[in-house]
Amino acid sequence: MKSVVARLAATVSLTAIAGMGSSIAYAASCNPRDHGAKADGTTKDTAAIQACIDAVAVQGNTKLSDKDYGQVVLSGGTFLSGPIRLKRGVNLRIEKDANLLASPDRGDFPHWRFAGKDTVQPFVSAVNTEDILISGEGTIDGNGHIWWDYVRGVRDSGVLGTDHPRPMGVLFDHTNHVRMEGVTVQNSGFWQIVPYYADDVVFRGIRILAPHSPNTDAIDPFSSSNIVIDHVFSSVGDDNVAIKSGAINSPGPDAPSKNITITDCTFENGHGLSIGSEIAGGVQNVHAERIHFKGTDQGIRIKAARDRGNDVSNISFKDITMEDVKTAILVTEYYPNRPPQGEVAAAPVTRLTPKFHNITLENVTAKNSGSDGYIIGLPESPVTDMTLKNVHLEGHTGFSIAYATVTLDDFTAKAETGENLTIAPTAHVTKK
């Protein structure tokens, strides 16, 4: 008897399939419904979906154009599934009337090693491959309440390597040339979308939803390069974007995250746009423009500490608007501790010492914030070469600067209570 994959390979349609609203003709198409999937939201369709992926995957290492991809098409129902693994040259296309729903059985998610830690297999993953496309207007739903209830009240459940692991929603691990377009990703058990040691990854026109849930970061580029995050809406339970590059107390080496652009996004529930805190490999060349924050805990955050830092440089935020955020701007080398008051003792400089420099915030407004925010470096490694230009903040409490060299060019901070702007003796501030 032929295997499922062999039978699928023999019956994969070679008919030209229009993709993504264009005239692109994909090389092959496979609908799991044609091979046993029920799409009824009850029957597990894992085997049929994975068999389709295996059948249309592109072998070899020749350069691919869109027409060379194979499509796995989900349409007309809810496809209940355990973890699936994407392969080279696959376009997982989820139509508007389709939902890829994670199994409610935790036992369907086997042990998995990620970033040197024990966890469970992500819902959708691509590992050590390239040329991956996830498209359409449908939904990838991680069925997260199964996992959120599981970790409720568990200490440190928000980090990897705990005895209560949770699956990420979509993981691109050592995978290059990736695009996600049009889809909604929601309710993942843990982080929603993670490029890990990935390169050339584009997220465009997608929605990421998991409000009021534990540790459900929307997009976390980790030691990844050449990332585009464009026209993304996210409302989640943790960072809307968190750029990372190395674990706490990492012995190294760690690759940096670099060349990341974030444009025309709206962030609602969540902890804002963050660089850090785990950045033992450093972060360079991050540029964010035309971002709107509404009701997030924070707006702009750059954060690290003596046990998790490295070089963070050539960073810019431009044309940023915020309303009703708790803290508008937070730049700290003491995370997660509260900023110290007064002068503090210097520590030896190590591989993990944060080094924040060459950072610009331009055309930034924040209204009705809990706090305008603060910039605070370390005595052994102050924040340097930071510019705030045309930045206007209005909050309950004001803005403070310590252990930093900052240029303020058309800057205002207004506080309902206390000082508008506090500049510590350890700060060097130039006003224009």
mmCIF file of C-alpha atoms in Angstrom, residues 23-236:
data_model
loop_
_atom_site.group_PDB
_atom_site.id
_atom_site.type_symbol
_atom_site.label_atom_id
_atom_site.label_comp_id
_atom_site.label_asym_id
_atom_site.label_seq_id
_atom_site.Cartn_x
_atom_site.Cartn_y
_atom_site.Cartn_z
ATOM 1 C CA SER A 23 -2.255 36.254 -11.203
ATOM 2 C CA ILE A 24 0.606 34.199 -9.749
ATOM 3 C CA ALA A 25 0.318 30.558 -10.753
ATOM 4 C CA TYR A 26 1.666 28.241 -8.085
ATOM 5 C CA ALA A 27 3.342 24.990 -9.066
ATOM 6 C CA ALA A 28 1.140 22.633 -7.058
ATOM 7 C CA SER A 29 -1.856 22.738 -4.745
ATOM 8 C CA CYS A 30 -3.189 20.387 -2.127
ATOM 9 C CA ASN A 31 -6.392 20.671 -0.111
ATOM 10 C CA PRO A 32 -6.374 18.510 3.036
ATOM 11 C CA ARG A 33 -10.153 18.074 2.643
ATOM 12 C CA ASP A 34 -9.447 15.960 -0.424
ATOM 13 C CA HIS A 35 -7.375 13.592 1.666
ATOM 14 C CA GLY A 36 -9.444 12.967 4.745
ATOM 15 C CA ALA A 37 -9.596 16.276 6.611
ATOM 16 C CA LYS A 38 -13.063 16.959 7.999
ATOM 17 C CA ALA A 39 -12.697 20.654 8.845
ATOM 18 C CA ASP A 40 -15.478 20.203 11.400
ATOM 19 C CA GLY A 41 -13.622 21.624 14.416
ATOM 20 C CA THR A 42 -13.824 18.255 16.194
ATOM 21 C CA THR A 43 -11.904 15.705 14.140
ATOM 22 C CA LYS A 44 -8.143 16.083 14.244
ATOM 23 C CA ASP A 45 -6.892 16.911 10.752
ATOM 24 C CA THR A 46 -3.176 16.968 11.638
ATOM 25 C CA ALA A 47 -2.133 14.027 9.454
ATOM 26 C CA ALA A 48 -3.936 15.295 6.354
ATOM 27 C CA ILE A 49 -2.497 18.804 6.688
ATOM 28 C CA GLN A 50 1.050 17.543 7.288
ATOM 29 C CA ALA A 51 0.799 15.096 4.403
ATOM 30 C CA CYS A 52 -0.187 17.954 2.085
ATOM 31 C CA ILE A 53 2.777 19.994 3.297
ATOM 32 C CA ASP A 54 5.132 17.092 2.689
ATOM 33 C CA ALA A 55 3.695 16.504 -0.778
ATOM 34 C CA VAL A 56 4.030 20.056 -2.131
ATOM 35 C CA ALA A 57 7.354 20.945 -0.469
ATOM 36 C CA VAL A 58 10.078 21.872 -2.932
ATOM 37 C CA GLN A 59 13.204 19.741 -2.957
ATOM 38 C CA GLY A 60 16.727 20.951 -3.693
ATOM 39 C CA ASN A 61 18.235 24.361 -3.160
ATOM 40 C CA THR A 62 17.532 26.264 -6.363
ATOM 41 C CA LYS A 63 16.330 29.842 -5.956
ATOM 42 C CA LEU A 64 12.521 30.001 -5.828
ATOM 43 C CA SER A 65 10.077 32.553 -7.162
ATOM 44 C CA ASP A 66 6.451 32.668 -6.027
ATOM 45 C CA LYS A 67 5.318 30.478 -8.908
ATOM 46 C CA ASP A 68 7.637 27.718 -7.709
ATOM 47 C CA TYR A 69 5.868 27.384 -4.342
ATOM 48 C CA GLY A 70 3.384 24.647 -3.569
ATOM 49 C CA GLN A 71 0.132 25.584 -1.851
ATOM 50 C CA VAL A 72 -1.640 23.880 1.011
ATOM 51 C CA VAL A 73 -5.111 25.397 0.916
ATOM 52 C CA LEU A 74 -7.396 25.469 3.953
ATOM 53 C CA SER A 75 -10.918 26.607 3.145
ATOM 54 C CA GLY A 76 -14.477 26.236 4.278
ATOM 55 C CA GLY A 77 -14.274 25.215 7.931
ATOM 56 C CA THR A 78 -12.296 24.757 11.122
ATOM 57 C CA PHE A 79 -9.304 22.464 10.804
ATOM 58 C CA LEU A 80 -8.493 21.096 14.263
ATOM 59 C CA SER A 81 -4.854 20.101 14.441
ATOM 60 C CA GLY A 82 -1.882 19.249 16.565
ATOM 61 C CA PRO A 83 1.510 20.785 15.694
ATOM 62 C CA ILE A 84 2.399 21.030 12.011
ATOM 63 C CA ARG A 85 5.817 21.652 10.464
ATOM 64 C CA LEU A 86 6.232 23.724 7.318
ATOM 65 C CA LYS A 87 8.832 22.824 4.704
ATOM 66 C CA ARG A 88 10.699 24.561 1.925
ATOM 67 C CA GLY A 89 8.652 26.213 -0.780
ATOM 68 C CA VAL A 90 5.290 25.799 0.959
ATOM 69 C CA ASN A 91 2.570 28.432 0.944
ATOM 70 C CA LEU A 92 0.162 27.624 3.752
ATOM 71 C CA ARG A 93 -2.859 29.487 2.451
ATOM 72 C CA ILE A 94 -5.730 29.925 4.893
ATOM 73 C CA GLU A 95 -8.808 31.301 3.194
ATOM 74 C CA LYS A 96 -11.091 33.863 4.812
ATOM 75 C CA ASP A 97 -13.644 31.203 5.684
ATOM 76 C CA ALA A 98 -11.097 28.880 7.325
ATOM 77 C CA ASN A 99 -9.649 28.526 10.789
ATOM 78 C CA LEU A 100 -6.600 26.447 11.738
ATOM 79 C CA LEU A 101 -7.367 25.618 15.376
ATOM 80 C CA ALA A 102 -4.904 24.041 17.804
ATOM 81 C CA SER A 103 -5.885 20.800 19.510
ATOM 82 C CA PRO A 104 -7.253 21.210 23.045
ATOM 83 C CA ASP A 105 -5.268 18.130 24.144
ATOM 84 C CA ARG A 106 -1.965 19.166 25.717
ATOM 85 C CA GLY A 107 -0.648 15.662 25.056
ATOM 86 C CA ASP A 108 -0.655 16.426 21.320
ATOM 87 C CA PHE A 109 2.255 18.841 21.876
ATOM 88 C CA PRO A 110 5.431 16.774 22.380
ATOM 89 C CA HIS A 111 8.681 17.756 24.046
ATOM 90 C CA TRP A 112 10.737 20.293 22.082
ATOM 91 C CA ARG A 113 14.111 21.975 22.590
ATOM 92 C CA PHE A 114 14.230 25.678 21.837
ATOM 93 C CA ALA A 115 17.031 28.141 22.620
ATOM 94 C CA GLY A 116 18.671 25.476 24.791
ATOM 95 C CA LYS A 117 15.557 25.088 26.930
ATOM 96 C CA ASP A 118 12.914 22.401 27.296
ATOM 97 C CA THR A 119 9.472 23.343 26.070
ATOM 98 C CA VAL A 120 6.760 21.848 23.839
ATOM 99 C CA GLN A 121 6.436 21.888 20.069
ATOM 100 C CA PRO A 122 5.004 25.092 18.589
ATOM 101 C CA PHE A 123 1.650 24.935 16.848
ATOM 102 C CA VAL A 124 3.132 25.925 13.464
ATOM 103 C CA SER A 125 6.886 25.755 12.902
ATOM 104 C CA ALA A 126 9.562 25.874 10.226
ATOM 105 C CA VAL A 127 13.041 24.712 11.226
ATOM 106 C CA ASN A 128 16.330 24.837 9.301
ATOM 107 C CA THR A 129 14.631 25.648 6.034
ATOM 108 C CA GLU A 130 13.763 28.561 3.751
ATOM 109 C CA ASP A 131 11.151 29.990 1.404
ATOM 110 C CA ILE A 132 8.050 29.834 3.582
ATOM 111 C CA LEU A 133 4.805 31.717 2.933
ATOM 112 C CA ILE A 134 1.712 31.923 5.136
ATOM 113 C CA SER A 135 -1.050 33.795 3.344
ATOM 114 C CA GLY A 136 -4.774 34.348 3.049
ATOM 115 C CA GLU A 137 -7.328 36.080 5.249
ATOM 116 C CA GLY A 138 -8.080 33.212 7.606
ATOM 117 C CA THR A 139 -7.037 32.522 11.188
ATOM 118 C CA ILE A 140 -4.409 30.536 13.051
ATOM 119 C CA ASP A 141 -5.860 30.024 16.529
ATOM 120 C CA GLY A 142 -3.714 28.520 19.284
ATOM 121 C CA ASN A 143 -6.659 27.636 21.548
ATOM 122 C CA GLY A 144 -4.713 29.412 24.254
ATOM 123 C CA HIS A 145 -7.113 29.196 27.169
ATOM 124 C CA ILE A 146 -6.153 25.512 27.481
ATOM 125 C CA TRP A 147 -2.626 26.670 28.341
ATOM 126 C CA TRP A 148 -3.414 29.904 30.163
ATOM 127 C CA ASP A 149 -5.565 28.011 32.675
ATOM 128 C CA TYR A 150 -2.756 25.441 33.006
ATOM 129 C CA VAL A 151 -0.204 28.050 34.141
ATOM 130 C CA ARG A 152 -2.463 30.288 36.169
ATOM 131 C CA GLY A 153 -0.686 31.055 39.426
ATOM 132 C CA VAL A 154 2.503 29.178 38.422
ATOM 133 C CA ARG A 155 5.660 31.106 39.280
ATOM 134 C CA ASP A 156 7.965 31.999 36.351
ATOM 135 C CA SER A 157 5.572 30.486 33.827
ATOM 136 C CA GLY A 158 6.424 33.323 31.460
ATOM 137 C CA VAL A 159 9.941 32.065 30.715
ATOM 138 C CA LEU A 160 11.312 29.103 28.810
ATOM 139 C CA GLY A 161 12.449 25.974 30.591
ATOM 140 C CA THR A 162 9.753 25.768 33.249
ATOM 141 C CA ASP A 163 7.931 22.600 34.276
ATOM 142 C CA HIS A 164 4.744 24.124 32.817
ATOM 143 C CA PRO A 165 5.792 24.710 29.192
ATOM 144 C CA ARG A 166 3.432 26.224 26.631
ATOM 145 C CA PRO A 167 3.536 26.154 22.816
ATOM 146 C CA MET A 168 4.424 29.181 20.745
ATOM 147 C CA GLY A 169 2.015 29.966 17.958
ATOM 148 C CA VAL A 170 4.292 30.285 14.917
ATOM 149 C CA LEU A 171 8.068 29.694 15.047
ATOM 150 C CA PHE A 172 10.621 30.297 12.293
ATOM 151 C CA ASP A 173 13.774 28.663 13.679
ATOM 152 C CA HIS A 174 16.947 29.118 11.594
ATOM 153 C CA THR A 175 14.638 29.742 8.644
ATOM 154 C CA ASN A 176 15.173 32.346 5.917
ATOM 155 C CA HIS A 177 13.046 34.067 3.279
ATOM 156 C CA VAL A 178 9.717 34.031 5.086
ATOM 157 C CA ARG A 179 6.516 35.996 4.478
ATOM 158 C CA MET A 180 3.290 36.177 6.459
ATOM 159 C CA GLU A 181 0.566 38.208 4.783
ATOM 160 C CA GLY A 182 -3.088 38.850 5.520
ATOM 161 C CA VAL A 183 -3.741 36.228 8.184
ATOM 162 C CA THR A 184 -4.825 36.583 11.792
ATOM 163 C CA VAL A 185 -2.789 34.820 14.479
ATOM 164 C CA GLN A 186 -4.541 34.611 17.819
ATOM 165 C CA ASN A 187 -4.681 32.960 21.216
ATOM 166 C CA SER A 188 -1.360 31.131 21.130
ATOM 167 C CA GLY A 189 -0.482 29.374 24.349
ATOM 168 C CA PHE A 190 2.737 31.376 24.707
ATOM 169 C CA TRP A 191 4.483 33.858 22.368
ATOM 170 C CA GLN A 192 2.491 34.339 19.178
ATOM 171 C CA ILE A 193 5.149 34.655 16.419
ATOM 172 C CA VAL A 194 8.909 34.127 16.855
ATOM 173 C CA PRO A 195 11.645 34.468 14.220
ATOM 174 C CA TYR A 196 14.658 32.799 15.872
ATOM 175 C CA TYR A 197 18.044 33.084 14.151
ATOM 176 C CA ALA A 198 16.016 33.880 11.043
ATOM 177 C CA ASP A 199 16.832 36.165 8.117
ATOM 178 C CA ASP A 200 14.719 38.014 5.556
ATOM 179 C CA VAL A 201 11.316 37.782 7.235
ATOM 180 C CA VAL A 202 8.313 39.951 6.326
ATOM 181 C CA PHE A 203 5.109 40.340 8.357
ATOM 182 C CA ARG A 204 2.647 42.470 6.421
ATOM 183 C CA GLY A 205 -1.031 43.198 6.897
ATOM 184 C CA ILE A 206 -1.565 40.691 9.691
ATOM 185 C CA ARG A 207 -3.520 40.837 12.937
ATOM 186 C CA ILE A 208 -2.305 39.326 16.218
ATOM 187 C CA LEU A 209 -4.850 38.938 18.997
ATOM 188 C CA ALA A 210 -4.596 37.614 22.547
ATOM 189 C CA PRO A 211 -5.602 40.461 24.868
ATOM 190 C CA HIS A 212 -5.488 40.041 28.635
ATOM 191 C CA SER A 213 -3.599 36.752 28.515
ATOM 192 C CA PRO A 214 -0.274 35.724 30.109
ATOM 193 C CA ASN A 215 3.028 36.273 28.244
ATOM 194 C CA THR A 216 1.543 36.274 24.773
ATOM 195 C CA ASP A 217 4.031 38.561 22.987
ATOM 196 C CA ALA A 218 2.921 39.321 19.429
ATOM 197 C CA ILE A 219 6.195 39.269 17.442
ATOM 198 C CA ASP A 220 9.579 38.498 19.035
ATOM 199 C CA PRO A 221 12.526 38.687 16.607
ATOM 200 C CA PHE A 222 15.321 36.824 18.427
ATOM 201 C CA SER A 223 18.880 37.070 17.033
ATOM 202 C CA SER A 224 17.295 37.702 13.653
ATOM 203 C CA SER A 225 18.121 40.052 10.796
ATOM 204 C CA ASN A 226 16.399 41.876 7.963
ATOM 205 C CA ILE A 227 12.930 41.833 9.491
ATOM 206 C CA VAL A 228 9.980 43.879 8.198
ATOM 207 C CA ILE A 229 6.902 44.417 10.398
ATOM 208 C CA ASP A 230 4.452 46.471 8.357
ATOM 209 C CA HIS A 231 0.767 47.308 8.799
ATOM 210 C CA VAL A 232 0.401 44.982 11.769
ATOM 211 C CA PHE A 233 -2.339 45.322 14.367
ATOM 212 C CA SER A 234 -1.721 43.645 17.698
ATOM 213 C CA SER A 235 -3.644 43.425 20.942
ATOM 214 C CA VAL A 236 -1.992 40.914 23.267
#
